[in-house]
Amino acid sequence: RDAPTINAIRFGLAGIKGVGEQAALKILAEREAHGAYKDFADFILRADSRAINKRVLENLTATGAFDFSGAPREELFAQIDDVLAALGELQRKYPALRREIAGPAKVEEPAESMLFDLGEAAGGMPLPDPATLAREFAELLRHTRRAPVLAAPAAGNGHHASSHGMFDLGQAKTENPKAKIPAAERRLTAANRLQFEKELLGFYISGHPMNAYLGLAEALNTHTEEAVLQEGDRIEFRLCGIASGITKKLSKKDNRPWAFFNLASKRATLSVNMYAEAYETYGKNLAENQPVVILGNVMRGDDGARLNVKECYPLDAHLPGTIRKVTWLLDPAHPELPDFLRKLRTTINGSGGETRVELAFLFENRVAPIAETASSLNWRVAPAAFQELRSHPAVAGTSVEARRPELKEVKRWGRRG
């Protein structure tokens, strides 16, 4: 966008993986010459097809380049094939839309848009005004097989009137997350949006995968990221985060595989090592950009502290047996308290487990008597259900208690004398 936005994140287009400098320069040149893009459709109609291909559009969409339009990334991403097909139909009708066959624009006669300045030079049917072209584009999209129903722009301003422009995505069908999708096709969903950001930008923007574990991760961690690096030699730790940058090596001593990787929380990223003994047992639990919990010890030497991983587990699978107790701090006067208690009971009934549940009621002067529920109401903690209950308006806070970490003993077999 032309005008900077308060609290916005600005990132160079060429820095987006798969976009490149040539495409970025074309995008910026068109914007500088003919004004800000109104929305995704306006961008498609004005883009230079010599530099903007399907993969560039996918990567721009996945990293939020069109968030300013108000249209959800996931829906725009799903429409790209249909949008390009509709554009191809429009280019056949109006050859001047195809930049590669058009002659240079006349310098002495600046046009409203480079796109429309090419009409006579390219031959074929002359280009209509922008509003008419936009309506034709929307009509073509309506007749594509997979596109959702799209509303034509309101007339009167010569461009696109609504906040979503010619794309009325409010009634679009949501994608079934369980539908089988061919491996060769990329799909952007709410579940993998952050993975796309990390892959294409190198970091997360719209959120962090560890947000799904707020309140739980803090209970599991025995140290903060800063404190663990200050610990003495052989001190044990337990930390959770997102594994990335997994690099596998072969030991020089016995040619056994080991790995080092990054463990990223919301606050910091730590470099950790998983040597051969641990890798043999737990290496299968390592996957790029997946949440894990690691147990290990600090190895302190002349070059500082190194974090040695002894055990590694998928975080979701490790939580139920590790979270010992959840205490819900509730507002007894809140009108929605009965609703919370019903939801809590329904959640527990659907997922019994080992975690104890307690209820505490916050009264004046911060006095909070605690009531422990029956063992029959023990819960198998699930991150999504925990976050839903935690965000309930009747909840004033939570206290989560985890079991103490205990590293498994490693049997070492000695040689016979």
mmCIF file with all atom_site columns, N, CA, C and O in Angstrom, residues 215-249:
data_model
loop_
_atom_site.group_PDB
_atom_site.id
_atom_site.type_symbol
_atom_site.label_atom_id
_atom_site.label_alt_id
_atom_site.label_comp_id
_atom_site.label_asym_id
_atom_site.label_entity_id
_atom_site.label_seq_id
_atom_site.pdbx_PDB_ins_code
_atom_site.Cartn_x
_atom_site.Cartn_y
_atom_site.Cartn_z
_atom_site.occupancy
_atom_site.B_iso_or_equiv
_atom_site.pdbx_formal_charge
_atom_site.auth_seq_id
_atom_site.auth_comp_id
_atom_site.auth_asym_id
_atom_site.auth_atom_id
_atom_site.pdbx_PDB_model_num
ATOM 1   N N  . GLY A 1 215 ? -0.471 -21.178 28.289 1.00 0.00 ? 215 GLY A N  1
ATOM 2   C CA . GLY A 1 215 ? -0.898 -21.686 29.580 1.00 0.00 ? 215 GLY A CA 1
ATOM 3   C C  . GLY A 1 215 ? -0.436 -23.106 29.846 1.00 0.00 ? 215 GLY A C  1
ATOM 4   O O  . GLY A 1 215 ? -0.272 -23.495 31.005 1.00 0.00 ? 215 GLY A O  1
ATOM 5   N N  . LEU A 1 216 ? -0.229 -23.871 28.803 1.00 0.00 ? 216 LEU A N  1
ATOM 6   C CA . LEU A 1 216 ? 0.251  -25.255 28.940 1.00 0.00 ? 216 LEU A CA 1
ATOM 7   C C  . LEU A 1 216 ? 1.765  -25.328 28.781 1.00 0.00 ? 216 LEU A C  1
ATOM 8   O O  . LEU A 1 216 ? 2.445  -26.003 29.555 1.00 0.00 ? 216 LEU A O  1
ATOM 9   N N  . ALA A 1 217 ? 2.283  -24.619 27.787 1.00 0.00 ? 217 ALA A N  1
ATOM 10  C CA . ALA A 1 217 ? 3.731  -24.632 27.556 1.00 0.00 ? 217 ALA A CA 1
ATOM 11  C C  . ALA A 1 217 ? 4.478  -24.070 28.759 1.00 0.00 ? 217 ALA A C  1
ATOM 12  O O  . ALA A 1 217 ? 5.531  -24.598 29.155 1.00 0.00 ? 217 ALA A O  1
ATOM 13  N N  . GLU A 1 218 ? 3.938  -23.010 29.355 1.00 0.00 ? 218 GLU A N  1
ATOM 14  C CA . GLU A 1 218 ? 4.595  -22.401 30.506 1.00 0.00 ? 218 GLU A CA 1
ATOM 15  C C  . GLU A 1 218 ? 4.683  -23.379 31.680 1.00 0.00 ? 218 GLU A C  1
ATOM 16  O O  . GLU A 1 218 ? 5.636  -23.350 32.463 1.00 0.00 ? 218 GLU A O  1
ATOM 17  N N  . ALA A 1 219 ? 3.669  -24.232 31.810 1.00 0.00 ? 219 ALA A N  1
ATOM 18  C CA . ALA A 1 219 ? 3.682  -25.224 32.886 1.00 0.00 ? 219 ALA A CA 1
ATOM 19  C C  . ALA A 1 219 ? 4.701  -26.329 32.614 1.00 0.00 ? 219 ALA A C  1
ATOM 20  O O  . ALA A 1 219 ? 5.335  -26.855 33.540 1.00 0.00 ? 219 ALA A O  1
ATOM 21  N N  . LEU A 1 220 ? 4.876  -26.691 31.361 1.00 0.00 ? 220 LEU A N  1
ATOM 22  C CA . LEU A 1 220 ? 5.826  -27.754 31.014 1.00 0.00 ? 220 LEU A CA 1
ATOM 23  C C  . LEU A 1 220 ? 7.269  -27.293 31.178 1.00 0.00 ? 220 LEU A C  1
ATOM 24  O O  . LEU A 1 220 ? 8.128  -28.053 31.631 1.00 0.00 ? 220 LEU A O  1
ATOM 25  N N  . ASN A 1 221 ? 7.544  -26.052 30.775 1.00 0.00 ? 221 ASN A N  1
ATOM 26  C CA . ASN A 1 221 ? 8.925  -25.573 30.776 1.00 0.00 ? 221 ASN A CA 1
ATOM 27  C C  . ASN A 1 221 ? 9.472  -25.456 32.197 1.00 0.00 ? 221 ASN A C  1
ATOM 28  O O  . ASN A 1 221 ? 8.848  -24.849 33.070 1.00 0.00 ? 221 ASN A O  1
ATOM 29  N N  . THR A 1 222 ? 10.648 -26.013 32.399 1.00 0.00 ? 222 THR A N  1
ATOM 30  C CA . THR A 1 222 ? 11.303 -25.885 33.705 1.00 0.00 ? 222 THR A CA 1
ATOM 31  C C  . THR A 1 222 ? 12.161 -24.627 33.789 1.00 0.00 ? 222 THR A C  1
ATOM 32  O O  . THR A 1 222 ? 12.545 -24.218 34.890 1.00 0.00 ? 222 THR A O  1
ATOM 33  N N  . HIS A 1 223 ? 12.484 -24.033 32.644 1.00 0.00 ? 223 HIS A N  1
ATOM 34  C CA . HIS A 1 223 ? 13.336 -22.850 32.590 1.00 0.00 ? 223 HIS A CA 1
ATOM 35  C C  . HIS A 1 223 ? 12.810 -21.895 31.518 1.00 0.00 ? 223 HIS A C  1
ATOM 36  O O  . HIS A 1 223 ? 12.121 -22.320 30.587 1.00 0.00 ? 223 HIS A O  1
ATOM 37  N N  . THR A 1 224 ? 13.185 -20.644 31.639 1.00 0.00 ? 224 THR A N  1
ATOM 38  C CA . THR A 1 224 ? 13.028 -19.726 30.515 1.00 0.00 ? 224 THR A CA 1
ATOM 39  C C  . THR A 1 224 ? 14.197 -19.958 29.562 1.00 0.00 ? 224 THR A C  1
ATOM 40  O O  . THR A 1 224 ? 15.200 -20.601 29.914 1.00 0.00 ? 224 THR A O  1
ATOM 41  N N  . GLU A 1 225 ? 14.071 -19.418 28.365 1.00 0.00 ? 225 GLU A N  1
ATOM 42  C CA . GLU A 1 225 ? 15.131 -19.603 27.371 1.00 0.00 ? 225 GLU A CA 1
ATOM 43  C C  . GLU A 1 225 ? 16.443 -18.983 27.836 1.00 0.00 ? 225 GLU A C  1
ATOM 44  O O  . GLU A 1 225 ? 17.526 -19.525 27.546 1.00 0.00 ? 225 GLU A O  1
ATOM 45  N N  . GLU A 1 226 ? 16.352 -17.858 28.522 1.00 0.00 ? 226 GLU A N  1
ATOM 46  C CA . GLU A 1 226 ? 17.574 -17.200 29.003 1.00 0.00 ? 226 GLU A CA 1
ATOM 47  C C  . GLU A 1 226 ? 18.179 -17.968 30.184 1.00 0.00 ? 226 GLU A C  1
ATOM 48  O O  . GLU A 1 226 ? 19.400 -18.150 30.264 1.00 0.00 ? 226 GLU A O  1
ATOM 49  N N  . ALA A 1 227 ? 17.330 -18.427 31.106 1.00 0.00 ? 227 ALA A N  1
ATOM 50  C CA . ALA A 1 227 ? 17.823 -19.058 32.332 1.00 0.00 ? 227 ALA A CA 1
ATOM 51  C C  . ALA A 1 227 ? 18.512 -20.387 32.068 1.00 0.00 ? 227 ALA A C  1
ATOM 52  O O  . ALA A 1 227 ? 19.503 -20.727 32.734 1.00 0.00 ? 227 ALA A O  1
ATOM 53  N N  . VAL A 1 228 ? 18.005 -21.162 31.095 1.00 0.00 ? 228 VAL A N  1
ATOM 54  C CA . VAL A 1 228 ? 18.585 -22.490 30.881 1.00 0.00 ? 228 VAL A CA 1
ATOM 55  C C  . VAL A 1 228 ? 20.036 -22.387 30.411 1.00 0.00 ? 228 VAL A C  1
ATOM 56  O O  . VAL A 1 228 ? 20.870 -23.239 30.728 1.00 0.00 ? 228 VAL A O  1
ATOM 57  N N  . LEU A 1 229 ? 20.347 -21.324 29.686 1.00 0.00 ? 229 LEU A N  1
ATOM 58  C CA . LEU A 1 229 ? 21.720 -21.152 29.203 1.00 0.00 ? 229 LEU A CA 1
ATOM 59  C C  . LEU A 1 229 ? 22.670 -20.669 30.295 1.00 0.00 ? 229 LEU A C  1
ATOM 60  O O  . LEU A 1 229 ? 23.886 -20.660 30.098 1.00 0.00 ? 229 LEU A O  1
ATOM 61  N N  . GLN A 1 230 ? 22.114 -20.278 31.428 1.00 0.00 ? 230 GLN A N  1
ATOM 62  C CA . GLN A 1 230 ? 22.942 -19.839 32.547 1.00 0.00 ? 230 GLN A CA 1
ATOM 63  C C  . GLN A 1 230 ? 23.147 -20.945 33.582 1.00 0.00 ? 230 GLN A C  1
ATOM 64  O O  . GLN A 1 230 ? 23.866 -20.762 34.562 1.00 0.00 ? 230 GLN A O  1
ATOM 65  N N  . GLU A 1 231 ? 22.508 -22.095 33.358 1.00 0.00 ? 231 GLU A N  1
ATOM 66  C CA . GLU A 1 231 ? 22.590 -23.189 34.320 1.00 0.00 ? 231 GLU A CA 1
ATOM 67  C C  . GLU A 1 231 ? 23.972 -23.848 34.297 1.00 0.00 ? 231 GLU A C  1
ATOM 68  O O  . GLU A 1 231 ? 24.727 -23.745 33.327 1.00 0.00 ? 231 GLU A O  1
ATOM 69  N N  . GLY A 1 232 ? 24.249 -24.568 35.389 1.00 0.00 ? 232 GLY A N  1
ATOM 70  C CA . GLY A 1 232 ? 25.520 -25.262 35.488 1.00 0.00 ? 232 GLY A CA 1
ATOM 71  C C  . GLY A 1 232 ? 25.530 -26.575 34.720 1.00 0.00 ? 232 GLY A C  1
ATOM 72  O O  . GLY A 1 232 ? 24.496 -27.032 34.193 1.00 0.00 ? 232 GLY A O  1
ATOM 73  N N  . ASP A 1 233 ? 26.681 -27.194 34.652 1.00 0.00 ? 233 ASP A N  1
ATOM 74  C CA . ASP A 1 233 ? 26.863 -28.432 33.902 1.00 0.00 ? 233 ASP A CA 1
ATOM 75  C C  . ASP A 1 233 ? 25.986 -29.558 34.468 1.00 0.00 ? 233 ASP A C  1
ATOM 76  O O  . ASP A 1 233 ? 25.846 -29.718 35.687 1.00 0.00 ? 233 ASP A O  1
ATOM 77  N N  . ARG A 1 234 ? 25.355 -30.314 33.558 1.00 0.00 ? 234 ARG A N  1
ATOM 78  C CA . ARG A 1 234 ? 24.536 -31.491 33.859 1.00 0.00 ? 234 ARG A CA 1
ATOM 79  C C  . ARG A 1 234 ? 23.171 -31.166 34.476 1.00 0.00 ? 234 ARG A C  1
ATOM 80  O O  . ARG A 1 234 ? 22.437 -32.092 34.850 1.00 0.00 ? 234 ARG A O  1
ATOM 81  N N  . ILE A 1 235 ? 22.823 -29.898 34.583 1.00 0.00 ? 235 ILE A N  1
ATOM 82  C CA . ILE A 1 235 ? 21.495 -29.550 35.081 1.00 0.00 ? 235 ILE A CA 1
ATOM 83  C C  . ILE A 1 235 ? 20.449 -29.958 34.048 1.00 0.00 ? 235 ILE A C  1
ATOM 84  O O  . ILE A 1 235 ? 20.589 -29.680 32.855 1.00 0.00 ? 235 ILE A O  1
ATOM 85  N N  . GLU A 1 236 ? 19.386 -30.624 34.508 1.00 0.00 ? 236 GLU A N  1
ATOM 86  C CA . GLU A 1 236 ? 18.368 -31.127 33.589 1.00 0.00 ? 236 GLU A CA 1
ATOM 87  C C  . GLU A 1 236 ? 17.313 -30.054 33.305 1.00 0.00 ? 236 GLU A C  1
ATOM 88  O O  . GLU A 1 236 ? 17.082 -29.157 34.127 1.00 0.00 ? 236 GLU A O  1
ATOM 89  N N  . PHE A 1 237 ? 16.678 -30.173 32.150 1.00 0.00 ? 237 PHE A N  1
ATOM 90  C CA . PHE A 1 237 ? 15.647 -29.216 31.743 1.00 0.00 ? 237 PHE A CA 1
ATOM 91  C C  . PHE A 1 237 ? 14.554 -29.920 30.953 1.00 0.00 ? 237 PHE A C  1
ATOM 92  O O  . PHE A 1 237 ? 14.747 -31.029 30.449 1.00 0.00 ? 237 PHE A O  1
ATOM 93  N N  . ARG A 1 238 ? 13.418 -29.238 30.839 1.00 0.00 ? 238 ARG A N  1
ATOM 94  C CA . ARG A 1 238 ? 12.340 -29.642 29.922 1.00 0.00 ? 238 ARG A CA 1
ATOM 95  C C  . ARG A 1 238 ? 11.831 -28.372 29.263 1.00 0.00 ? 238 ARG A C  1
ATOM 96  O O  . ARG A 1 238 ? 11.479 -27.403 29.929 1.00 0.00 ? 238 ARG A O  1
ATOM 97  N N  . LEU A 1 239 ? 11.785 -28.387 27.940 1.00 0.00 ? 239 LEU A N  1
ATOM 98  C CA . LEU A 1 239 ? 11.351 -27.219 27.172 1.00 0.00 ? 239 LEU A CA 1
ATOM 99  C C  . LEU A 1 239 ? 10.480 -27.681 26.009 1.00 0.00 ? 239 LEU A C  1
ATOM 100 O O  . LEU A 1 239 ? 10.642 -28.793 25.497 1.00 0.00 ? 239 LEU A O  1
ATOM 101 N N  . CYS A 1 240 ? 9.582  -26.827 25.595 1.00 0.00 ? 240 CYS A N  1
ATOM 102 C CA . CYS A 1 240 ? 8.778  -27.155 24.416 1.00 0.00 ? 240 CYS A CA 1
ATOM 103 C C  . CYS A 1 240 ? 8.809  -25.989 23.432 1.00 0.00 ? 240 CYS A C  1
ATOM 104 O O  . CYS A 1 240 ? 9.049  -24.835 23.795 1.00 0.00 ? 240 CYS A O  1
ATOM 105 N N  . GLY A 1 241 ? 8.576  -26.306 22.163 1.00 0.00 ? 241 GLY A N  1
ATOM 106 C CA . GLY A 1 241 ? 8.612  -25.294 21.114 1.00 0.00 ? 241 GLY A CA 1
ATOM 107 C C  . GLY A 1 241 ? 8.472  -25.939 19.749 1.00 0.00 ? 241 GLY A C  1
ATOM 108 O O  . GLY A 1 241 ? 8.107  -27.119 19.631 1.00 0.00 ? 241 GLY A O  1
ATOM 109 N N  . ILE A 1 242 ? 8.771  -25.169 18.728 1.00 0.00 ? 242 ILE A N  1
ATOM 110 C CA . ILE A 1 242 ? 8.661  -25.636 17.345 1.00 0.00 ? 242 ILE A CA 1
ATOM 111 C C  . ILE A 1 242 ? 10.043 -26.033 16.841 1.00 0.00 ? 242 ILE A C  1
ATOM 112 O O  . ILE A 1 242 ? 10.987 -25.238 16.892 1.00 0.00 ? 242 ILE A O  1
ATOM 113 N N  . ALA A 1 243 ? 10.166 -27.269 16.371 1.00 0.00 ? 243 ALA A N  1
ATOM 114 C CA . ALA A 1 243 ? 11.442 -27.751 15.833 1.00 0.00 ? 243 ALA A CA 1
ATOM 115 C C  . ALA A 1 243 ? 11.600 -27.287 14.391 1.00 0.00 ? 243 ALA A C  1
ATOM 116 O O  . ALA A 1 243 ? 10.673 -27.410 13.587 1.00 0.00 ? 243 ALA A O  1
ATOM 117 N N  . SER A 1 244 ? 12.755 -26.734 14.083 1.00 0.00 ? 244 SER A N  1
ATOM 118 C CA . SER A 1 244 ? 13.011 -26.295 12.703 1.00 0.00 ? 244 SER A CA 1
ATOM 119 C C  . SER A 1 244 ? 14.510 -26.352 12.434 1.00 0.00 ? 244 SER A C  1
ATOM 120 O O  . SER A 1 244 ? 15.317 -26.491 13.354 1.00 0.00 ? 244 SER A O  1
ATOM 121 N N  . GLY A 1 245 ? 14.853 -26.226 11.162 1.00 0.00 ? 245 GLY A N  1
ATOM 122 C CA . GLY A 1 245 ? 16.264 -26.271 10.787 1.00 0.00 ? 245 GLY A CA 1
ATOM 123 C C  . GLY A 1 245 ? 16.937 -27.568 11.164 1.00 0.00 ? 245 GLY A C  1
ATOM 124 O O  . GLY A 1 245 ? 18.122 -27.582 11.543 1.00 0.00 ? 245 GLY A O  1
ATOM 125 N N  . ILE A 1 246 ? 16.198 -28.673 11.065 1.00 0.00 ? 246 ILE A N  1
ATOM 126 C CA . ILE A 1 246 ? 16.733 -29.972 11.473 1.00 0.00 ? 246 ILE A CA 1
ATOM 127 C C  . ILE A 1 246 ? 17.846 -30.403 10.506 1.00 0.00 ? 246 ILE A C  1
ATOM 128 O O  . ILE A 1 246 ? 17.623 -30.521 9.302  1.00 0.00 ? 246 ILE A O  1
ATOM 129 N N  . THR A 1 247 ? 19.022 -30.598 11.055 1.00 0.00 ? 247 THR A N  1
ATOM 130 C CA . THR A 1 247 ? 20.186 -30.989 10.249 1.00 0.00 ? 247 THR A CA 1
ATOM 131 C C  . THR A 1 247 ? 20.754 -32.291 10.791 1.00 0.00 ? 247 THR A C  1
ATOM 132 O O  . THR A 1 247 ? 21.123 -32.368 11.964 1.00 0.00 ? 247 THR A O  1
ATOM 133 N N  . LYS A 1 248 ? 20.824 -33.295 9.944  1.00 0.00 ? 248 LYS A N  1
ATOM 134 C CA . LYS A 1 248 ? 21.310 -34.607 10.357 1.00 0.00 ? 248 LYS A CA 1
ATOM 135 C C  . LYS A 1 248 ? 22.783 -34.759 9.992  1.00 0.00 ? 248 LYS A C  1
ATOM 136 O O  . LYS A 1 248 ? 23.224 -34.341 8.915  1.00 0.00 ? 248 LYS A O  1
ATOM 137 N N  . LYS A 1 249 ? 23.528 -35.385 10.894 1.00 0.00 ? 249 LYS A N  1
ATOM 138 C CA . LYS A 1 249 ? 24.956 -35.593 10.701 1.00 0.00 ? 249 LYS A CA 1
ATOM 139 C C  . LYS A 1 249 ? 25.311 -37.044 11.024 1.00 0.00 ? 249 LYS A C  1
ATOM 140 O O  . LYS A 1 249 ? 24.502 -37.784 11.576 1.00 0.00 ? 249 LYS A O  1
#
